[in-house]
Amino acid sequence: MKELELTSNAALTDVVYEAVMNGSFLEVKLVAGAVGDDEPGGINPEIEHYHVVHPNTDETVLFEQTIDAADEKVAVYGLGEKVQGQGYGCHGTLIKGESRTATARKVVAHGPMWIYVATAIGMDKAGTESPFMVVQSAGTYGSESTTESEMIGYVDGRLHEMTALLVRRARLEALHLDAIRVGYKYLFVEPGQIGKAKVKEG
């Protein structure tokens, strides 16, 4: 059996939300990295940052998620444009009008296998005082023989599960979902390597 450590800092188990003005943004950091078991210096991470804001009207819809028994649907988009350049990271402090969602998912595993992190973020209408709602996942998949296409298919399925969970949580918290953003990052952990994957908002 593969050695696997799972940790979670999430409030309310799967989701946490904060009421903020819609003009502020949520910053998402996706991290995946690997290092050989006998290599010094720690994990060599691949990191992507996104400023999550309400989608523009010309953005591509990835799929639609049903939100009620009347078959009403909400559009699901990618995370949006990546933040480029060095020095960007999750907020260490907040200023008036900003929001921090204090939740994270992390997975640590020994190869050979794939590791992934994924996030789904629900938003209320643009221009209103509204919360973000976040559902996250991190895990492992497959083996040395699993292809990248199979990995992508698996994590795509997880995103659909996460948007469905987000809809149920939003209903409990009386959040009107006007849009959902989703994203993921994955990495193959070679034999003899340790891999880590993490989703974090700040």
PDB file of N, CA, C and O in Angstrom, residues 132-192:
ATOM      1  N   PHE A 132     -17.698  34.593  -1.096  1.00  0.00           N
ATOM      2  CA  PHE A 132     -17.133  33.475  -1.833  1.00  0.00           C
ATOM      3  C   PHE A 132     -17.452  32.210  -1.042  1.00  0.00           C
ATOM      4  O   PHE A 132     -17.476  32.241   0.177  1.00  0.00           O
ATOM      5  N   MET A 133     -17.637  31.113  -1.727  1.00  0.00           N
ATOM      6  CA  MET A 133     -17.770  29.823  -1.069  1.00  0.00           C
ATOM      7  C   MET A 133     -16.817  28.865  -1.757  1.00  0.00           C
ATOM      8  O   MET A 133     -16.772  28.804  -2.982  1.00  0.00           O
ATOM      9  N   VAL A 134     -16.029  28.140  -0.976  1.00  0.00           N
ATOM     10  CA  VAL A 134     -14.929  27.351  -1.529  1.00  0.00           C
ATOM     11  C   VAL A 134     -15.056  25.889  -1.142  1.00  0.00           C
ATOM     12  O   VAL A 134     -15.308  25.561   0.020  1.00  0.00           O
ATOM     13  N   VAL A 135     -14.884  25.008  -2.116  1.00  0.00           N
ATOM     14  CA  VAL A 135     -14.764  23.567  -1.891  1.00  0.00           C
ATOM     15  C   VAL A 135     -13.442  23.126  -2.495  1.00  0.00           C
ATOM     16  O   VAL A 135     -13.100  23.532  -3.607  1.00  0.00           O
ATOM     17  N   GLN A 136     -12.690  22.304  -1.774  1.00  0.00           N
ATOM     18  CA  GLN A 136     -11.361  21.915  -2.231  1.00  0.00           C
ATOM     19  C   GLN A 136     -11.155  20.412  -2.171  1.00  0.00           C
ATOM     20  O   GLN A 136     -11.848  19.701  -1.453  1.00  0.00           O
ATOM     21  N   SER A 137     -10.146  19.967  -2.909  1.00  0.00           N
ATOM     22  CA  SER A 137      -9.763  18.558  -2.899  1.00  0.00           C
ATOM     23  C   SER A 137      -8.272  18.450  -3.171  1.00  0.00           C
ATOM     24  O   SER A 137      -7.707  19.269  -3.904  1.00  0.00           O
ATOM     25  N   ALA A 138      -7.639  17.460  -2.587  1.00  0.00           N
ATOM     26  CA  ALA A 138      -6.260  17.108  -2.907  1.00  0.00           C
ATOM     27  C   ALA A 138      -6.145  15.611  -2.739  1.00  0.00           C
ATOM     28  O   ALA A 138      -6.748  15.028  -1.837  1.00  0.00           O
ATOM     29  N   GLY A 139      -5.406  14.955  -3.624  1.00  0.00           N
ATOM     30  CA  GLY A 139      -5.317  13.512  -3.517  1.00  0.00           C
ATOM     31  C   GLY A 139      -4.333  12.908  -4.489  1.00  0.00           C
ATOM     32  O   GLY A 139      -3.551  13.613  -5.138  1.00  0.00           O
ATOM     33  N   THR A 140      -4.369  11.593  -4.565  1.00  0.00           N
ATOM     34  CA  THR A 140      -3.490  10.848  -5.462  1.00  0.00           C
ATOM     35  C   THR A 140      -4.342  10.040  -6.425  1.00  0.00           C
ATOM     36  O   THR A 140      -5.526   9.790  -6.185  1.00  0.00           O
ATOM     37  N   TYR A 141      -3.711   9.619  -7.516  1.00  0.00           N
ATOM     38  CA  TYR A 141      -4.445   8.829  -8.501  1.00  0.00           C
ATOM     39  C   TYR A 141      -3.476   7.960  -9.290  1.00  0.00           C
ATOM     40  O   TYR A 141      -2.376   8.404  -9.656  1.00  0.00           O
ATOM     41  N   GLY A 142      -3.909   6.738  -9.558  1.00  0.00           N
ATOM     42  CA  GLY A 142      -3.216   5.892 -10.510  1.00  0.00           C
ATOM     43  C   GLY A 142      -1.910   5.299 -10.026  1.00  0.00           C
ATOM     44  O   GLY A 142      -1.626   5.201  -8.832  1.00  0.00           O
ATOM     45  N   SER A 143      -1.103   4.923 -11.015  1.00  0.00           N
ATOM     46  CA  SER A 143       0.166   4.248 -10.767  1.00  0.00           C
ATOM     47  C   SER A 143       1.139   4.626 -11.881  1.00  0.00           C
ATOM     48  O   SER A 143       0.889   5.540 -12.665  1.00  0.00           O
ATOM     49  N   GLU A 144       2.235   3.893 -11.977  1.00  0.00           N
ATOM     50  CA  GLU A 144       3.245   4.185 -12.975  1.00  0.00           C
ATOM     51  C   GLU A 144       2.709   4.046 -14.394  1.00  0.00           C
ATOM     52  O   GLU A 144       3.185   4.704 -15.320  1.00  0.00           O
ATOM     53  N   SER A 145       1.691   3.220 -14.574  1.00  0.00           N
ATOM     54  CA  SER A 145       1.148   2.979 -15.917  1.00  0.00           C
ATOM     55  C   SER A 145      -0.007   3.908 -16.283  1.00  0.00           C
ATOM     56  O   SER A 145      -0.504   3.887 -17.404  1.00  0.00           O
ATOM     57  N   THR A 146      -0.464   4.755 -15.350  1.00  0.00           N
ATOM     58  CA  THR A 146      -1.586   5.655 -15.611  1.00  0.00           C
ATOM     59  C   THR A 146      -1.132   6.806 -16.498  1.00  0.00           C
ATOM     60  O   THR A 146      -0.123   7.445 -16.223  1.00  0.00           O
ATOM     61  N   THR A 147      -1.887   7.080 -17.560  1.00  0.00           N
ATOM     62  CA  THR A 147      -1.503   8.132 -18.503  1.00  0.00           C
ATOM     63  C   THR A 147      -1.965   9.509 -18.021  1.00  0.00           C
ATOM     64  O   THR A 147      -2.849   9.624 -17.160  1.00  0.00           O
ATOM     65  N   GLU A 148      -1.408  10.559 -18.613  1.00  0.00           N
ATOM     66  CA  GLU A 148      -1.826  11.922 -18.293  1.00  0.00           C
ATOM     67  C   GLU A 148      -3.285  12.146 -18.671  1.00  0.00           C
ATOM     68  O   GLU A 148      -4.019  12.823 -17.957  1.00  0.00           O
ATOM     69  N   SER A 149      -3.723  11.586 -19.786  1.00  0.00           N
ATOM     70  CA  SER A 149      -5.127  11.726 -20.185  1.00  0.00           C
ATOM     71  C   SER A 149      -6.062  11.124 -19.153  1.00  0.00           C
ATOM     72  O   SER A 149      -7.132  11.683 -18.857  1.00  0.00           O
ATOM     73  N   GLU A 150      -5.678   9.994 -18.586  1.00  0.00           N
ATOM     74  CA  GLU A 150      -6.488   9.379 -17.528  1.00  0.00           C
ATOM     75  C   GLU A 150      -6.510  10.253 -16.284  1.00  0.00           C
ATOM     76  O   GLU A 150      -7.545  10.379 -15.619  1.00  0.00           O
ATOM     77  N   MET A 151      -5.375  10.862 -15.962  1.00  0.00           N
ATOM     78  CA  MET A 151      -5.313  11.764 -14.817  1.00  0.00           C
ATOM     79  C   MET A 151      -6.240  12.955 -15.022  1.00  0.00           C
ATOM     80  O   MET A 151      -6.998  13.337 -14.125  1.00  0.00           O
ATOM     81  N   ILE A 152      -6.204  13.558 -16.200  1.00  0.00           N
ATOM     82  CA  ILE A 152      -7.060  14.704 -16.503  1.00  0.00           C
ATOM     83  C   ILE A 152      -8.534  14.307 -16.432  1.00  0.00           C
ATOM     84  O   ILE A 152      -9.368  15.038 -15.880  1.00  0.00           O
ATOM     85  N   GLY A 153      -8.870  13.151 -16.963  1.00  0.00           N
ATOM     86  CA  GLY A 153     -10.257  12.681 -16.898  1.00  0.00           C
ATOM     87  C   GLY A 153     -10.722  12.495 -15.464  1.00  0.00           C
ATOM     88  O   GLY A 153     -11.860  12.841 -15.120  1.00  0.00           O
ATOM     89  N   TYR A 154      -9.835  11.974 -14.631  1.00  0.00           N
ATOM     90  CA  TYR A 154     -10.197  11.764 -13.229  1.00  0.00           C
ATOM     91  C   TYR A 154     -10.448  13.094 -12.521  1.00  0.00           C
ATOM     92  O   TYR A 154     -11.450  13.264 -11.825  1.00  0.00           O
ATOM     93  N   VAL A 155      -9.525  14.052 -12.679  1.00  0.00           N
ATOM     94  CA  VAL A 155      -9.674  15.321 -11.961  1.00  0.00           C
ATOM     95  C   VAL A 155     -10.844  16.130 -12.523  1.00  0.00           C
ATOM     96  O   VAL A 155     -11.507  16.863 -11.781  1.00  0.00           O
ATOM     97  N   ASP A 156     -11.143  15.996 -13.806  1.00  0.00           N
ATOM     98  CA  ASP A 156     -12.347  16.627 -14.357  1.00  0.00           C
ATOM     99  C   ASP A 156     -13.601  16.089 -13.660  1.00  0.00           C
ATOM    100  O   ASP A 156     -14.527  16.844 -13.338  1.00  0.00           O
ATOM    101  N   GLY A 157     -13.625  14.789 -13.436  1.00  0.00           N
ATOM    102  CA  GLY A 157     -14.747  14.192 -12.707  1.00  0.00           C
ATOM    103  C   GLY A 157     -14.844  14.707 -11.285  1.00  0.00           C
ATOM    104  O   GLY A 157     -15.941  14.968 -10.780  1.00  0.00           O
ATOM    105  N   ARG A 158     -13.693  14.881 -10.635  1.00  0.00           N
ATOM    106  CA  ARG A 158     -13.695  15.421  -9.281  1.00  0.00           C
ATOM    107  C   ARG A 158     -14.255  16.844  -9.262  1.00  0.00           C
ATOM    108  O   ARG A 158     -14.982  17.219  -8.347  1.00  0.00           O
ATOM    109  N   LEU A 159     -13.937  17.649 -10.287  1.00  0.00           N
ATOM    110  CA  LEU A 159     -14.466  19.018 -10.342  1.00  0.00           C
ATOM    111  C   LEU A 159     -15.984  19.021 -10.423  1.00  0.00           C
ATOM    112  O   LEU A 159     -16.644  19.852  -9.793  1.00  0.00           O
ATOM    113  N   HIS A 160     -16.559  18.116 -11.212  1.00  0.00           N
ATOM    114  CA  HIS A 160     -18.016  18.029 -11.287  1.00  0.00           C
ATOM    115  C   HIS A 160     -18.611  17.635  -9.924  1.00  0.00           C
ATOM    116  O   HIS A 160     -19.652  18.168  -9.518  1.00  0.00           O
ATOM    117  N   GLU A 161     -17.960  16.732  -9.217  1.00  0.00           N
ATOM    118  CA  GLU A 161     -18.423  16.364  -7.879  1.00  0.00           C
ATOM    119  C   GLU A 161     -18.337  17.556  -6.929  1.00  0.00           C
ATOM    120  O   GLU A 161     -19.225  17.780  -6.099  1.00  0.00           O
ATOM    121  N   MET A 162     -17.265  18.336  -7.056  1.00  0.00           N
ATOM    122  CA  MET A 162     -17.060  19.473  -6.165  1.00  0.00           C
ATOM    123  C   MET A 162     -18.067  20.586  -6.418  1.00  0.00           C
ATOM    124  O   MET A 162     -18.541  21.229  -5.475  1.00  0.00           O
ATOM    125  N   THR A 163     -18.417  20.847  -7.687  1.00  0.00           N
ATOM    126  CA  THR A 163     -19.419  21.883  -7.956  1.00  0.00           C
ATOM    127  C   THR A 163     -20.791  21.445  -7.456  1.00  0.00           C
ATOM    128  O   THR A 163     -21.575  22.269  -6.980  1.00  0.00           O
ATOM    129  N   ALA A 164     -21.082  20.143  -7.522  1.00  0.00           N
ATOM    130  CA  ALA A 164     -22.350  19.638  -6.978  1.00  0.00           C
ATOM    131  C   ALA A 164     -22.375  19.802  -5.460  1.00  0.00           C
ATOM    132  O   ALA A 164     -23.402  20.193  -4.885  1.00  0.00           O
ATOM    133  N   LEU A 165     -21.251  19.532  -4.797  1.00  0.00           N
ATOM    134  CA  LEU A 165     -21.170  19.727  -3.355  1.00  0.00           C
ATOM    135  C   LEU A 165     -21.296  21.204  -3.008  1.00  0.00           C
ATOM    136  O   LEU A 165     -21.986  21.577  -2.050  1.00  0.00           O
ATOM    137  N   LEU A 166     -20.673  22.058  -3.801  1.00  0.00           N
ATOM    138  CA  LEU A 166     -20.758  23.496  -3.569  1.00  0.00           C
ATOM    139  C   LEU A 166     -22.207  23.967  -3.645  1.00  0.00           C
ATOM    140  O   LEU A 166     -22.648  24.783  -2.827  1.00  0.00           O
ATOM    141  N   VAL A 167     -22.959  23.447  -4.609  1.00  0.00           N
ATOM    142  CA  VAL A 167     -24.376  23.811  -4.742  1.00  0.00           C
ATOM    143  C   VAL A 167     -25.153  23.426  -3.481  1.00  0.00           C
ATOM    144  O   VAL A 167     -25.965  24.204  -2.973  1.00  0.00           O
ATOM    145  N   ARG A 168     -24.898  22.241  -2.952  1.00  0.00           N
ATOM    146  CA  ARG A 168     -25.612  21.808  -1.745  1.00  0.00           C
ATOM    147  C   ARG A 168     -25.241  22.687  -0.550  1.00  0.00           C
ATOM    148  O   ARG A 168     -26.110  23.072   0.229  1.00  0.00           O
ATOM    149  N   ARG A 169     -23.953  23.009  -0.421  1.00  0.00           N
ATOM    150  CA  ARG A 169     -23.523  23.869   0.679  1.00  0.00           C
ATOM    151  C   ARG A 169     -24.102  25.285   0.529  1.00  0.00           C
ATOM    152  O   ARG A 169     -24.512  25.908   1.511  1.00  0.00           O
ATOM    153  N   ALA A 170     -24.121  25.791  -0.693  1.00  0.00           N
ATOM    154  CA  ALA A 170     -24.660  27.128  -0.934  1.00  0.00           C
ATOM    155  C   ALA A 170     -26.135  27.199  -0.557  1.00  0.00           C
ATOM    156  O   ALA A 170     -26.606  28.195  -0.002  1.00  0.00           O
ATOM    157  N   ARG A 171     -26.872  26.142  -0.853  1.00  0.00           N
ATOM    158  CA  ARG A 171     -28.289  26.115  -0.505  1.00  0.00           C
ATOM    159  C   ARG A 171     -28.468  26.176   1.011  1.00  0.00           C
ATOM    160  O   ARG A 171     -29.351  26.890   1.522  1.00  0.00           O
ATOM    161  N   LEU A 172     -27.624  25.460   1.751  1.00  0.00           N
ATOM    162  CA  LEU A 172     -27.709  25.475   3.208  1.00  0.00           C
ATOM    163  C   LEU A 172     -27.398  26.842   3.783  1.00  0.00           C
ATOM    164  O   LEU A 172     -27.962  27.245   4.803  1.00  0.00           O
ATOM    165  N   GLU A 173     -26.487  27.575   3.139  1.00  0.00           N
ATOM    166  CA  GLU A 173     -26.071  28.883   3.636  1.00  0.00           C
ATOM    167  C   GLU A 173     -26.809  30.032   2.955  1.00  0.00           C
ATOM    168  O   GLU A 173     -26.450  31.194   3.137  1.00  0.00           O
ATOM    169  N   ALA A 174     -27.830  29.728   2.150  1.00  0.00           N
ATOM    170  CA  ALA A 174     -28.647  30.745   1.477  1.00  0.00           C
ATOM    171  C   ALA A 174     -27.814  31.659   0.589  1.00  0.00           C
ATOM    172  O   ALA A 174     -28.057  32.857   0.507  1.00  0.00           O
ATOM    173  N   LEU A 175     -26.826  31.088  -0.093  1.00  0.00           N
ATOM    174  CA  LEU A 175     -26.025  31.838  -1.061  1.00  0.00           C
ATOM    175  C   LEU A 175     -26.589  31.598  -2.456  1.00  0.00           C
ATOM    176  O   LEU A 175     -26.753  30.455  -2.871  1.00  0.00           O
ATOM    177  N   HIS A 176     -26.881  32.693  -3.173  1.00  0.00           N
ATOM    178  CA  HIS A 176     -27.342  32.573  -4.552  1.00  0.00           C
ATOM    179  C   HIS A 176     -26.125  32.464  -5.462  1.00  0.00           C
ATOM    180  O   HIS A 176     -25.368  33.418  -5.610  1.00  0.00           O
ATOM    181  N   LEU A 177     -25.931  31.309  -6.066  1.00  0.00           N
ATOM    182  CA  LEU A 177     -24.769  31.105  -6.933  1.00  0.00           C
ATOM    183  C   LEU A 177     -25.012  31.736  -8.300  1.00  0.00           C
ATOM    184  O   LEU A 177     -25.878  31.309  -9.045  1.00  0.00           O
ATOM    185  N   ASP A 178     -24.225  32.757  -8.607  1.00  0.00           N
ATOM    186  CA  ASP A 178     -24.329  33.412  -9.899  1.00  0.00           C
ATOM    187  C   ASP A 178     -23.257  32.908 -10.864  1.00  0.00           C
ATOM    188  O   ASP A 178     -23.422  32.982 -12.084  1.00  0.00           O
ATOM    189  N   ALA A 179     -22.157  32.413 -10.326  1.00  0.00           N
ATOM    190  CA  ALA A 179     -21.070  31.876 -11.144  1.00  0.00           C
ATOM    191  C   ALA A 179     -20.199  30.983 -10.279  1.00  0.00           C
ATOM    192  O   ALA A 179     -20.129  31.152  -9.059  1.00  0.00           O
ATOM    193  N   ILE A 180     -19.533  30.027 -10.916  1.00  0.00           N
ATOM    194  CA  ILE A 180     -18.581  29.148 -10.237  1.00  0.00           C
ATOM    195  C   ILE A 180     -17.277  29.152 -11.033  1.00  0.00           C
ATOM    196  O   ILE A 180     -17.300  29.118 -12.266  1.00  0.00           O
ATOM    197  N   ARG A 181     -16.160  29.202 -10.332  1.00  0.00           N
ATOM    198  CA  ARG A 181     -14.851  29.046 -10.976  1.00  0.00           C
ATOM    199  C   ARG A 181     -14.188  27.773 -10.441  1.00  0.00           C
ATOM    200  O   ARG A 181     -14.291  27.477  -9.245  1.00  0.00           O
ATOM    201  N   VAL A 182     -13.517  27.045 -11.326  1.00  0.00           N
ATOM    202  CA  VAL A 182     -12.840  25.813 -10.935  1.00  0.00           C
ATOM    203  C   VAL A 182     -11.436  25.782 -11.527  1.00  0.00           C
ATOM    204  O   VAL A 182     -11.166  26.403 -12.560  1.00  0.00           O
ATOM    205  N   GLY A 183     -10.543  25.061 -10.878  1.00  0.00           N
ATOM    206  CA  GLY A 183      -9.197  24.893 -11.406  1.00  0.00           C
ATOM    207  C   GLY A 183      -8.489  23.754 -10.722  1.00  0.00           C
ATOM    208  O   GLY A 183      -8.880  23.321  -9.626  1.00  0.00           O
ATOM    209  N   TYR A 184      -7.441  23.248 -11.363  1.00  0.00           N
ATOM    210  CA  TYR A 184      -6.673  22.160 -10.772  1.00  0.00           C
ATOM    211  C   TYR A 184      -5.238  22.193 -11.283  1.00  0.00           C
ATOM    212  O   TYR A 184      -4.920  22.834 -12.284  1.00  0.00           O
ATOM    213  N   LYS A 185      -4.381  21.487 -10.559  1.00  0.00           N
ATOM    214  CA  LYS A 185      -2.997  21.295 -10.962  1.00  0.00           C
ATOM    215  C   LYS A 185      -2.627  19.865 -10.591  1.00  0.00           C
ATOM    216  O   LYS A 185      -3.073  19.361  -9.555  1.00  0.00           O
ATOM    217  N   TYR A 186      -1.819  19.218 -11.427  1.00  0.00           N
ATOM    218  CA  TYR A 186      -1.425  17.838 -11.142  1.00  0.00           C
ATOM    219  C   TYR A 186       0.035  17.637 -11.526  1.00  0.00           C
ATOM    220  O   TYR A 186       0.622  18.419 -12.274  1.00  0.00           O
ATOM    221  N   LEU A 187       0.626  16.577 -10.994  1.00  0.00           N
ATOM    222  CA  LEU A 187       2.034  16.286 -11.248  1.00  0.00           C
ATOM    223  C   LEU A 187       2.262  14.792 -11.065  1.00  0.00           C
ATOM    224  O   LEU A 187       1.696  14.185 -10.142  1.00  0.00           O
ATOM    225  N   PHE A 188       3.068  14.190 -11.941  1.00  0.00           N
ATOM    226  CA  PHE A 188       3.432  12.790 -11.763  1.00  0.00           C
ATOM    227  C   PHE A 188       4.645  12.704 -10.854  1.00  0.00           C
ATOM    228  O   PHE A 188       5.653  13.376 -11.076  1.00  0.00           O
ATOM    229  N   VAL A 189       4.532  11.898  -9.808  1.00  0.00           N
ATOM    230  CA  VAL A 189       5.626  11.688  -8.868  1.00  0.00           C
ATOM    231  C   VAL A 189       6.368  10.424  -9.300  1.00  0.00           C
ATOM    232  O   VAL A 189       5.810   9.330  -9.283  1.00  0.00           O
ATOM    233  N   GLU A 190       7.591  10.598  -9.739  1.00  0.00           N
ATOM    234  CA  GLU A 190       8.391   9.485 -10.258  1.00  0.00           C
ATOM    235  C   GLU A 190       8.699   8.461  -9.164  1.00  0.00           C
ATOM    236  O   GLU A 190       8.664   8.783  -7.970  1.00  0.00           O
ATOM    237  N   PRO A 191       9.019   7.211  -9.563  1.00  0.00           N
ATOM    238  CA  PRO A 191       9.460   6.225  -8.562  1.00  0.00           C
ATOM    239  C   PRO A 191      10.651   6.769  -7.778  1.00  0.00           C
ATOM    240  O   PRO A 191      11.558   7.377  -8.337  1.00  0.00           O
ATOM    241  N   GLY A 192      10.630   6.586  -6.469  1.00  0.00           N
ATOM    242  CA  GLY A 192      11.711   7.094  -5.638  1.00  0.00           C
ATOM    243  C   GLY A 192      11.588   8.559  -5.278  1.00  0.00           C
ATOM    244  O   GLY A 192      12.495   9.128  -4.681  1.00  0.00           O
TER     245      GLY A 192
END
